[in-house]
Tab-separated table of C-alpha atoms and ligand atoms in Angstrom:
chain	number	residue	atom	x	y	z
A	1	UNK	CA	15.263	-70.554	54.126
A	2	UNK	CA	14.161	-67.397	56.024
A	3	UNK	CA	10.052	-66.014	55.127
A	4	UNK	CA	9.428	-62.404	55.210
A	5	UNK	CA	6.175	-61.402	57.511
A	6	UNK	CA	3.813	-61.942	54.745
A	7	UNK	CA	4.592	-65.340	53.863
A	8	UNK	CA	5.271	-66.624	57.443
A	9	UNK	CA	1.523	-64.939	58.321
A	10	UNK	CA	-0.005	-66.657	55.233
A	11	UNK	CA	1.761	-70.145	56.273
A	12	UNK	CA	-0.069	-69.289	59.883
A	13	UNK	CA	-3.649	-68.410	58.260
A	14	UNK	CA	-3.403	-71.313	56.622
A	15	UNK	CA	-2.808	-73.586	59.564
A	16	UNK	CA	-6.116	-71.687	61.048
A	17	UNK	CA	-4.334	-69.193	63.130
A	18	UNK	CA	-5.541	-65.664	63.646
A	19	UNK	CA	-3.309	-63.328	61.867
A	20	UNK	CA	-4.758	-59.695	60.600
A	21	UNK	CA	-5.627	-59.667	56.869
A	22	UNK	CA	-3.372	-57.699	54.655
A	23	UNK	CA	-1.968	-57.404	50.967
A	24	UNK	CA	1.529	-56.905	49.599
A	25	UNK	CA	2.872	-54.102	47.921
A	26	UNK	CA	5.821	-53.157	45.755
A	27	UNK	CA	5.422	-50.036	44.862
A	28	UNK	CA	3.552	-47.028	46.168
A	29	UNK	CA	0.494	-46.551	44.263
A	30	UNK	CA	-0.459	-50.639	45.027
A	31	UNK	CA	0.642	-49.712	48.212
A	32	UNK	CA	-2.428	-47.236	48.534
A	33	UNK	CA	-4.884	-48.998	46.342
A	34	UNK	CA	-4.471	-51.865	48.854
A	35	UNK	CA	-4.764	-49.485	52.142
A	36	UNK	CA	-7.921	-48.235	50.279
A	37	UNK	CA	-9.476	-51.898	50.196
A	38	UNK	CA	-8.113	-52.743	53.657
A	39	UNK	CA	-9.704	-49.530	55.306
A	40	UNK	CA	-7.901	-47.429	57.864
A	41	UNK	CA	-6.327	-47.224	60.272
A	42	UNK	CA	-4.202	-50.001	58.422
A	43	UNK	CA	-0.263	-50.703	59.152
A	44	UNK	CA	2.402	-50.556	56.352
A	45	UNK	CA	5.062	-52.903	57.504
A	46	UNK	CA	8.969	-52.873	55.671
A	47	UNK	CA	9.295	-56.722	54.423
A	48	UNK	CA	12.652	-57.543	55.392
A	49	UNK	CA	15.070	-60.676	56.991
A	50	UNK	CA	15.827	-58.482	59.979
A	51	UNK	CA	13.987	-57.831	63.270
A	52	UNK	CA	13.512	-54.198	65.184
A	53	UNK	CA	11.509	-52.933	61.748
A	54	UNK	CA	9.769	-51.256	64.154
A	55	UNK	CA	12.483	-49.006	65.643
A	56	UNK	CA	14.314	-48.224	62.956
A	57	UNK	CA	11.181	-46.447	61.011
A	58	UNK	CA	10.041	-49.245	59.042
A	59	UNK	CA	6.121	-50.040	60.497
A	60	UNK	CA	3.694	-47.208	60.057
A	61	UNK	CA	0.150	-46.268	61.233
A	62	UNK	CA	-1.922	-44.655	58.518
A	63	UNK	CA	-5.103	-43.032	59.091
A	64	UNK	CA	-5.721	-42.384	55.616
A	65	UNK	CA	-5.318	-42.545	52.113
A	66	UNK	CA	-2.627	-39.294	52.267
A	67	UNK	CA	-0.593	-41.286	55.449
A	68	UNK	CA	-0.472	-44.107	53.706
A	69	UNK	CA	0.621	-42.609	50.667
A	70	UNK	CA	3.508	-40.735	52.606
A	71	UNK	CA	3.990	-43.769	54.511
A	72	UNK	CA	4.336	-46.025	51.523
A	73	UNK	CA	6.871	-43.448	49.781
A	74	UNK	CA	9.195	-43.557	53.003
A	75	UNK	CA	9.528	-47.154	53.263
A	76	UNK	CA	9.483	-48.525	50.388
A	77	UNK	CA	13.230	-48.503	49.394
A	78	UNK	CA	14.891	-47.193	52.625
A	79	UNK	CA	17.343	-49.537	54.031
A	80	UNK	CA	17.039	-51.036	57.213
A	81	UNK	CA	19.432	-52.077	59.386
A	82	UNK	CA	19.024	-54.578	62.392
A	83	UNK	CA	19.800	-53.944	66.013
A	84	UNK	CA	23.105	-55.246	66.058
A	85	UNK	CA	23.930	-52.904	63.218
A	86	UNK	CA	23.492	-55.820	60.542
A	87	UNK	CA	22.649	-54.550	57.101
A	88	UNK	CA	21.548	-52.768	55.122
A	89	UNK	CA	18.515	-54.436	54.028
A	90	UNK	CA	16.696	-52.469	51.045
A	91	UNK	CA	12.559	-52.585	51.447
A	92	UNK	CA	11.461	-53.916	48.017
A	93	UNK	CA	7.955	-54.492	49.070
A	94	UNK	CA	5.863	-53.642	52.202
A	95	UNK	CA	2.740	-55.271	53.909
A	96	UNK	CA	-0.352	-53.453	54.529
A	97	UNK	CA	-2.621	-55.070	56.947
A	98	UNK	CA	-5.658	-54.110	59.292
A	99	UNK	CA	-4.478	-52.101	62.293
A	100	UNK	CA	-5.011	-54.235	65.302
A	101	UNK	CA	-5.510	-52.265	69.085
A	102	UNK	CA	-3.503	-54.291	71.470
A	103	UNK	CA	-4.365	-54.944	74.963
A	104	UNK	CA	-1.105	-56.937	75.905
A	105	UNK	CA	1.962	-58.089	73.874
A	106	UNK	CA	3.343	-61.719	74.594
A	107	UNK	CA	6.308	-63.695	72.669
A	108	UNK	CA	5.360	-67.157	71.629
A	109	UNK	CA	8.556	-69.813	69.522
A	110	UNK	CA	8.682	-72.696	68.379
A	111	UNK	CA	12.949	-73.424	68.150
A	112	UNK	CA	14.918	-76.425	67.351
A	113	UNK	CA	16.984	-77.301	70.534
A	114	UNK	CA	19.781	-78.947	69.031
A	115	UNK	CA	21.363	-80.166	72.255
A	116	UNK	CA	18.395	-81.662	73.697
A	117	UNK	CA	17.369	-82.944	69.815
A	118	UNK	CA	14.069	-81.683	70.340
A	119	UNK	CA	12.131	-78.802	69.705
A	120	UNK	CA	11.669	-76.412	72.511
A	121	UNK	CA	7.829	-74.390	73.050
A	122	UNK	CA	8.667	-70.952	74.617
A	123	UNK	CA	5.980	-68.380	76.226
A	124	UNK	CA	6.282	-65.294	77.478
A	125	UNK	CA	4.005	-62.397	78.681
A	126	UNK	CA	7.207	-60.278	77.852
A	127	UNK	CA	6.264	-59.361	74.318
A	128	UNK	CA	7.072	-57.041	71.600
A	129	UNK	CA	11.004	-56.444	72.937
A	130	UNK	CA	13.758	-57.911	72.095
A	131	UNK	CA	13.380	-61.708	73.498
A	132	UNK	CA	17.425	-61.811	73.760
A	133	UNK	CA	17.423	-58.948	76.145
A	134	UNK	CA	14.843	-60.318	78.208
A	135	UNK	CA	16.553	-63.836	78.436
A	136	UNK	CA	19.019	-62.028	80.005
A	137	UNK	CA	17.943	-59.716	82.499
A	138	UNK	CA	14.792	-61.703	83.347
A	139	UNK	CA	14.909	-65.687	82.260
A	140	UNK	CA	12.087	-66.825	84.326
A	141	UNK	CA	10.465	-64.565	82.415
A	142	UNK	CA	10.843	-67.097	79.553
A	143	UNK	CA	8.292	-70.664	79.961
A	144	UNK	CA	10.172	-73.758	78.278
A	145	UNK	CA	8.682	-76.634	77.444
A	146	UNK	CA	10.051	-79.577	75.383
A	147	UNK	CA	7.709	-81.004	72.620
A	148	UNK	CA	7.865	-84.825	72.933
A	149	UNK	CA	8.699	-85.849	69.068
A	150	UNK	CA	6.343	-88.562	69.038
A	151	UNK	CA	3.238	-87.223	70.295
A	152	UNK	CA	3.613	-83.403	70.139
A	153	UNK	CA	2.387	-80.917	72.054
A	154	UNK	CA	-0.881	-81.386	73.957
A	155	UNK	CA	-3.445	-78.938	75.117
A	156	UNK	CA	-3.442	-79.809	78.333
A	157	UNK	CA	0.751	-79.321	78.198
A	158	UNK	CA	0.257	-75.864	76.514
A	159	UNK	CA	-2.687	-74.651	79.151
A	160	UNK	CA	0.052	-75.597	81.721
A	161	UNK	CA	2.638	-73.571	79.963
A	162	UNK	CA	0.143	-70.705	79.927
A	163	UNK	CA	-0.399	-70.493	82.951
A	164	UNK	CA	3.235	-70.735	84.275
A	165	UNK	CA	4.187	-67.718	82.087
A	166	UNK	CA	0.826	-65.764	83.603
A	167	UNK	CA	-0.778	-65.228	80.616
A	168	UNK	CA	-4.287	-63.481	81.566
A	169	UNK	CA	-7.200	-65.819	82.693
A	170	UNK	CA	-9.624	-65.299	80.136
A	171	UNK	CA	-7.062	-65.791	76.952
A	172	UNK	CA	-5.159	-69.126	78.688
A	173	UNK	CA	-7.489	-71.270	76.259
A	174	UNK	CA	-6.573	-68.984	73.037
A	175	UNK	CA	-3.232	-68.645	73.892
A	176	UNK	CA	-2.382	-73.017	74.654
A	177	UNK	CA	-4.286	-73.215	71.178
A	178	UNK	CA	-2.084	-70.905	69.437
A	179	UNK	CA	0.938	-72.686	70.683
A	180	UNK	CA	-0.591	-76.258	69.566
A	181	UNK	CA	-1.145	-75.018	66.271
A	182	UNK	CA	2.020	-73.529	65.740
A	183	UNK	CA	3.804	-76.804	67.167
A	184	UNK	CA	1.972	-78.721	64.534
A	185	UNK	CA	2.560	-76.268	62.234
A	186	UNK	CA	6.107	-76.308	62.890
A	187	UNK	CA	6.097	-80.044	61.872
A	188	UNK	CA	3.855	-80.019	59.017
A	189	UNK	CA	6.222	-77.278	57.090
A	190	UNK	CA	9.494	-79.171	58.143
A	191	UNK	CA	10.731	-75.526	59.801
A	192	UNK	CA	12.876	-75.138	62.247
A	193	UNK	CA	12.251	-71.890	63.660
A	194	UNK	CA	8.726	-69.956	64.165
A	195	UNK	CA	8.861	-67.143	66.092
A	196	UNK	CA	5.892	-64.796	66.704
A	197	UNK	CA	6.402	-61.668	68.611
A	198	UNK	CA	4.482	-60.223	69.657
A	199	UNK	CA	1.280	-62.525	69.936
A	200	UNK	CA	-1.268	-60.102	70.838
A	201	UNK	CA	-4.480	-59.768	72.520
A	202	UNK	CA	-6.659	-57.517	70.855
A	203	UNK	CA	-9.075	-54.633	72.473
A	204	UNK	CA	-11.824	-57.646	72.080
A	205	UNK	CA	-9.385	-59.983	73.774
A	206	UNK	CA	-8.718	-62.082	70.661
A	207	UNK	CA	-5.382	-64.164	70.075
A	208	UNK	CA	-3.832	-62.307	66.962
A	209	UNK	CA	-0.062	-63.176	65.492
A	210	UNK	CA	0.935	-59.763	64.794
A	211	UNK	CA	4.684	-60.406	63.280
A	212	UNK	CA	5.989	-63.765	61.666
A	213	UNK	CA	9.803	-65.003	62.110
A	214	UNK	CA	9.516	-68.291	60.300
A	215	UNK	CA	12.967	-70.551	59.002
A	216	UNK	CA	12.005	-73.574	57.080
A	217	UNK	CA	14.694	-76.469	56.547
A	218	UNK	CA	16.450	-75.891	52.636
A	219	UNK	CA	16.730	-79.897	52.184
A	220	UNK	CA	12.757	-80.426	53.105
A	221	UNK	CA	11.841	-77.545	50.542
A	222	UNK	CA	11.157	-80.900	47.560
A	223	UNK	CA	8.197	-82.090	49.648
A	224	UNK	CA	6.616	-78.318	50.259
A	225	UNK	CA	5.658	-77.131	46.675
A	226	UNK	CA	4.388	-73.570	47.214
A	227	UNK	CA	7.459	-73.108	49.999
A	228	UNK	CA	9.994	-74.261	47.388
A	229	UNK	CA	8.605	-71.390	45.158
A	230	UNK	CA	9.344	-68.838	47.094
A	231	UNK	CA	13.177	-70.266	47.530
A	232	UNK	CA	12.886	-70.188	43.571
A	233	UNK	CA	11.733	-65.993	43.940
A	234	UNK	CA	14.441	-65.386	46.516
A	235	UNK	CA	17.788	-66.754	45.240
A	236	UNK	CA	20.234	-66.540	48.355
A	237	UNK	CA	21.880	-62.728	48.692
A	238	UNK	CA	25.108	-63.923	48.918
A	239	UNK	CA	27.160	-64.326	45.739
A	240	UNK	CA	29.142	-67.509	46.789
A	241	UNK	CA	26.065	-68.986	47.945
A	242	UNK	CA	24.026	-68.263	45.076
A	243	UNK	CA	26.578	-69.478	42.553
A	244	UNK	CA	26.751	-72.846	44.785
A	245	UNK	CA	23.059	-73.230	44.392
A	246	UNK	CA	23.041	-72.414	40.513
A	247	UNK	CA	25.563	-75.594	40.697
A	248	UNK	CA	23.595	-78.282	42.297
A	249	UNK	CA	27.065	-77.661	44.867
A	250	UNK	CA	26.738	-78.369	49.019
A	251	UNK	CA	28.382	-75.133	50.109
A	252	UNK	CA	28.273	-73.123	53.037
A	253	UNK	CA	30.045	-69.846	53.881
A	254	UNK	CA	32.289	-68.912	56.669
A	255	UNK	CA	34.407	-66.487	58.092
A	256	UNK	CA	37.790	-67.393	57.268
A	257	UNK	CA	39.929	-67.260	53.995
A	258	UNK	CA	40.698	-70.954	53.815
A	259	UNK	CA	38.830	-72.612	50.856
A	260	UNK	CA	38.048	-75.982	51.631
A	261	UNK	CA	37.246	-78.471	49.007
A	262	UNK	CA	36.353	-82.491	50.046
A	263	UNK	CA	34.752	-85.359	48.965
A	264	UNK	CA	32.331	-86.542	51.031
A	265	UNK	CA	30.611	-84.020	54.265
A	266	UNK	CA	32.391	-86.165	57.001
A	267	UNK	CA	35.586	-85.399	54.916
A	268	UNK	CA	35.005	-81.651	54.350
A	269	UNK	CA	33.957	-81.348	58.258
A	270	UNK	CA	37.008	-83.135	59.380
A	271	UNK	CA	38.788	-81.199	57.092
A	272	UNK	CA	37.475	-77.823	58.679
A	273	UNK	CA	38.619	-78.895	61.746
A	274	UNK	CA	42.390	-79.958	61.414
A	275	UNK	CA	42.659	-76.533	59.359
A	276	UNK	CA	41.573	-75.059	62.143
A	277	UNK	CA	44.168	-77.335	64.408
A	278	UNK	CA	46.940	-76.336	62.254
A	279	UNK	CA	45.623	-72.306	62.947
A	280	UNK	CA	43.857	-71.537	60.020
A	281	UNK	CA	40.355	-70.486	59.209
A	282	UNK	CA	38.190	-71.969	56.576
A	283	UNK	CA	36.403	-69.749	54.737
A	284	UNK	CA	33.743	-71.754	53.707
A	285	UNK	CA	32.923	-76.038	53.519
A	286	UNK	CA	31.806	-77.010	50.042
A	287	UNK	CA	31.400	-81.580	49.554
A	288	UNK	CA	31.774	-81.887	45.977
A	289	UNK	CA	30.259	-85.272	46.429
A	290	UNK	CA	31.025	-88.980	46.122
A	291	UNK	CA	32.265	-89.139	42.595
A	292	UNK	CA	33.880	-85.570	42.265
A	293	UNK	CA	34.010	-85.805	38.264
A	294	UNK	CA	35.602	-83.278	36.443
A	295	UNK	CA	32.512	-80.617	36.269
A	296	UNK	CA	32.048	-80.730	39.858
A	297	UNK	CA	35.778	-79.922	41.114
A	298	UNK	CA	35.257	-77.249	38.348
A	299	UNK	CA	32.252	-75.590	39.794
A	300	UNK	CA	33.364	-76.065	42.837
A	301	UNK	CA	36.758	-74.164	42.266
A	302	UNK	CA	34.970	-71.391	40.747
A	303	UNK	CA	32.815	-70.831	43.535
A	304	UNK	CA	35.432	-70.960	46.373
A	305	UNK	CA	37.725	-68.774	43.943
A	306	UNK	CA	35.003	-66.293	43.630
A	307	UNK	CA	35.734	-65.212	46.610
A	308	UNK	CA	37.935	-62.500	47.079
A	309	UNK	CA	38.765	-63.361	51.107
A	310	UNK	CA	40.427	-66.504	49.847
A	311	UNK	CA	43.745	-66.359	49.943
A	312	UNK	CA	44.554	-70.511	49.463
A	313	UNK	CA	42.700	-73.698	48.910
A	314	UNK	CA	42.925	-76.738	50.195
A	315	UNK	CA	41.904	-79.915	48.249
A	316	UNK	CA	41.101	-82.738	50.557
A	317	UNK	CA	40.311	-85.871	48.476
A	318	UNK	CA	40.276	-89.464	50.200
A	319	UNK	CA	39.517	-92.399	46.869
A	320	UNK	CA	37.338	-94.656	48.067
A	321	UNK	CA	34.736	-95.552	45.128
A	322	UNK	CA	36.156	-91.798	43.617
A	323	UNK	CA	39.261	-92.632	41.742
A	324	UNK	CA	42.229	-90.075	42.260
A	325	UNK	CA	43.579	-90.329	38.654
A	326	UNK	CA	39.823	-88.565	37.606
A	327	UNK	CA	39.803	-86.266	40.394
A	328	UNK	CA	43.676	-85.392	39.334
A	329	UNK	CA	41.886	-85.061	35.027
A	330	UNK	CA	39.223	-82.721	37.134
A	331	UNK	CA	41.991	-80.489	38.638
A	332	UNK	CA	43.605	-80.055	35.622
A	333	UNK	CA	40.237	-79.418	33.689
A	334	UNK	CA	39.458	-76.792	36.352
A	335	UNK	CA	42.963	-75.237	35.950
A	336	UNK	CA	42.310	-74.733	32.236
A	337	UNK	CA	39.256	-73.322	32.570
A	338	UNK	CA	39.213	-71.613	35.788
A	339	UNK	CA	41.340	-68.608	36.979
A	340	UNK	CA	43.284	-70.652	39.706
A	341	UNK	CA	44.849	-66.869	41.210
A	342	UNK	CA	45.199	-68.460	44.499
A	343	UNK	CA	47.735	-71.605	45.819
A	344	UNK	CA	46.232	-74.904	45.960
A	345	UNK	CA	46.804	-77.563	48.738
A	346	UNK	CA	45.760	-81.084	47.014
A	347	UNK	CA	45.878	-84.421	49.107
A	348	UNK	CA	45.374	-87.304	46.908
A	349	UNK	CA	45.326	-90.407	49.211
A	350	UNK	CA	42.899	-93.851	48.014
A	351	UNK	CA	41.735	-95.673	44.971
A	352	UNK	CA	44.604	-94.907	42.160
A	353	UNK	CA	46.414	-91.960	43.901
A	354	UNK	CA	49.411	-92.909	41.993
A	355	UNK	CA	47.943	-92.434	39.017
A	356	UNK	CA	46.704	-89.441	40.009
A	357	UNK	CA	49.779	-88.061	41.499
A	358	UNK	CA	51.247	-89.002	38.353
A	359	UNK	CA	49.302	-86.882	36.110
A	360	UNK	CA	49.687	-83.940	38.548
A	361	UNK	CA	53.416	-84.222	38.645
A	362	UNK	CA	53.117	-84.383	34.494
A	363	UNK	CA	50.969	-81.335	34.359
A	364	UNK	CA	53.201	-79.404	36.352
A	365	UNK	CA	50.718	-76.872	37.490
A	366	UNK	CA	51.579	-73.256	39.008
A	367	UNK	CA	50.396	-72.696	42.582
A	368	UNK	CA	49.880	-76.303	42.943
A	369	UNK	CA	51.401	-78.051	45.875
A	370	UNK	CA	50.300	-82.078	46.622
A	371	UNK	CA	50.654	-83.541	50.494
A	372	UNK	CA	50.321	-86.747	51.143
A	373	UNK	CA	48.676	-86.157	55.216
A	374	UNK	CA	45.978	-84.518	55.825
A	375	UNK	CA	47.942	-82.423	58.682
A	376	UNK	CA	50.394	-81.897	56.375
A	377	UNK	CA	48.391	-80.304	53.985
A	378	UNK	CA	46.215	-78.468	56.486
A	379	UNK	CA	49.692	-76.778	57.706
A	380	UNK	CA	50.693	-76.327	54.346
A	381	UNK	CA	47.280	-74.350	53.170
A	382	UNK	CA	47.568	-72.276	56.533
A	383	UNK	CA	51.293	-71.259	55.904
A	384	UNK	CA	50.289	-70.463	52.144
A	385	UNK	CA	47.088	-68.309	53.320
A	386	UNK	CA	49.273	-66.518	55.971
A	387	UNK	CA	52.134	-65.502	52.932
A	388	UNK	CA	50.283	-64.021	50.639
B	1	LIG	P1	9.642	-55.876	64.364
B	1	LIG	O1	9.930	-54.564	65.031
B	1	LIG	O2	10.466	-56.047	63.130
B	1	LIG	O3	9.733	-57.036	65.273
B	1	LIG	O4	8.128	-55.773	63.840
B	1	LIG	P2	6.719	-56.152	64.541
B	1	LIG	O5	5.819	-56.665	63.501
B	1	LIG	O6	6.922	-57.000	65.735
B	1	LIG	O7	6.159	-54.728	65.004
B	1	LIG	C1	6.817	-53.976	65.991
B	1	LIG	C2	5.804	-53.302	66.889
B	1	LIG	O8	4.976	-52.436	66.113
B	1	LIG	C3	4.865	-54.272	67.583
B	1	LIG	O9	5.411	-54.794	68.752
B	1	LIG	C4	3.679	-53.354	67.869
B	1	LIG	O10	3.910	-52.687	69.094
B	1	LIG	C5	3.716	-52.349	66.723
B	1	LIG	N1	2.649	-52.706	65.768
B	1	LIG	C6	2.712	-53.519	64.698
B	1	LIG	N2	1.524	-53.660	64.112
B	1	LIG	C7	0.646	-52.903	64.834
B	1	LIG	C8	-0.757	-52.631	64.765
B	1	LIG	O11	-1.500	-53.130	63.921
B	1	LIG	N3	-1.274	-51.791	65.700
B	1	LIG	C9	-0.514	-51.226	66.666
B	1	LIG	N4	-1.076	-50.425	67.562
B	1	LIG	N5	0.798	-51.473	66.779
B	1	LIG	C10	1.382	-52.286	65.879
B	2	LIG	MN1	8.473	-58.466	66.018
């Protein structure tokens, strides 16, 4: 789950970091009525899941109660779109906050390296760009450090990164500090990506986190109360995903316009990748879980048929404690009920496949077609997808 700027800054004031003090707005008059309270010159930042606000007109100076008002009216419902064109992403609210005068701009992250299984501290006194562009055309520009999962990061380890990225004498202490906190804070929250650029140092040559990139893990949200709230507030944008979620359903979207329906995660993953074997692309891996009763292959067909990219499905169901014959009672439940427009692939294989295979064949279902490999049916699903 993504935070916008305000939330990621008050999950940083919390942890006792320096971030300016603001107020959110939705429309414009609270917009001004908080820029009056906040005092000028105050910033009115666009609150949206996309970086380069700044460039593409949605972070304002005002230097009064007339800017911000004009301010306010502009960005409050443009639509921003991101530097690789990605978008559009309406403003519904905006975040008005203290102007800060900046000295220097550095890029501070916390990331999850995935290959090393550890999370990874980056520094750099390249802030306020775009951190991509200056991995590439400068990457010693970029201080790494692994955190050591047991102990975390130590002062003396974040000092050390500070001064290997050059950060300015008399802010080494302020900076190391901010990265500690952030480490622990990265921890604490169960997130898996904070990224603050820039980090500034003010006029007065104070630490501030100016801008807030923060990612916490979905599955840890039941042990973070006021972070599970705002998942509650922001119901995922896309309509696949957000039906999943109404349906207690494990789904994730992809590119293709294979669905892919399994029993079990290792199932549905190998199942992604002998689709893709056979030359297909799955549009999408959704685990309907170890018992796959009759109102979960129904939800689940209703999400994957939802979407209009899918052009076949493929059914991947191996009994072990889930019994075919009610798996095959679930298909035909879902077939009733749900607008099957689309071919299905089903491979029934385990714990009373006969039985289910039996009550398929009786059913005699259009646009049904049972394998009995998994290759099999993985060709089968690709040379349906590619027909129709
Ligand atoms: P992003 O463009 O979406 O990454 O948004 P940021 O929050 O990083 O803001 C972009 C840029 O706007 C920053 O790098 C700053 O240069 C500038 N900016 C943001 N807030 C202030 C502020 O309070 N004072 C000044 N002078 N510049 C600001
Ligand atoms: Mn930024």
């Amino acid at each position: 789950m993504d935070l916008l700027e305000y939330q990621g800054k008050q999950l940083f004031d919390a942890a006792g970091l320096a971030v300016p003090q603001g107020e959110v707005a939705a429309d414009v008059d609270t917009a001004v009525a908080a820029a009056e309270r906040i005092g000028y010159p105050c910033v009115i930042k666009a609150q949206v899941l996309i970086g380069g606000r700044g460039k593409a007109g949605g972070i304002k100076v005002a230097k009064d109660a007339d800017e911000a008002r004009a301010h306010a009216e502009a960005i409050i419902g443009m639509d921003i779109y991101g530097p690789r064109k990605e978008g559009p992403f309406p403003v519904d609210q905006v975040w008005i906050e203290e102007a800060s005068e900046i000295d220097a701009e550095y890029y501070a992250s916390i990331i999850l390296d995935r290959s090393a299984k550890k999370t990874l501290a980056i520094l750099s006194r390249m802030g306020g760009m775009n951190v991509e562009e200056v991995a590439e055309k400068d990457p010693a520009a970029l201080t790494k450090h692994h955190v050591d999962p047991l102990n975390g990061l130590s002062t003396e380890e974040a000092r050390q990164m500070a001064v290997d990225a050059q950060i300015d004498d008399d802010v080494i202490d302020g900076v190391a500090d901010t990265l500690v906190a952030l480490s622990e804070a990265f921890v604490a929250n169960d997130a898996t990506l904070i990224e603050v650029n820039p980090l500034i140092v003010t006029s007065s040559r104070e630490v501030v986190l100016l801008d807030a990139k923060v990612t916490i893990d979905g599955s840890a949200l039941f042990r973070h109360e006021q972070l599970a709230e705002i998942g509650e507030a922001s119901p995922p944008t896309d309509p696949q995903e957000a039906m999943a979620k109404e349906r207690g359903l494990t789904y994730v979207k992809l590119d293709g316009d294979i669905g892919i329906l399994g029993n079990g995660a290792g199932l549905c993953m190998s199942t992604l990748d002998v689709v893709a074997n056979a030359g297909g692309d799955p549009a999408n891996f959704l685990d309907a879980g170890g018992g796959s009763k009759a109102e979960a292959i129904v939800a689940a067909l209703e999400v994957i048929t939802s979407d209009q990219k899918v052009k076949a499905v493929l059914f991947n169901i191996f009994g072990g404690i889930t019994r075919c014959d009610e798996v095959a009672k679930g298909i035909i439940e879902a077939y009733a009920r749900v607008d099957m427009n689309v071919p299905l692939v089903v491979r029934l294989d385990g714990t009373n496949s006969e039985e289910g295979l039996r009550l398929l064949a009786e059913a005699n279902l259009e646009g049904l077609h049972n394998e009995t490999t998994m290759l099999g049916a993985a060709e089968r699903v690709v040379e349906l997808a590619k027909g129709s």
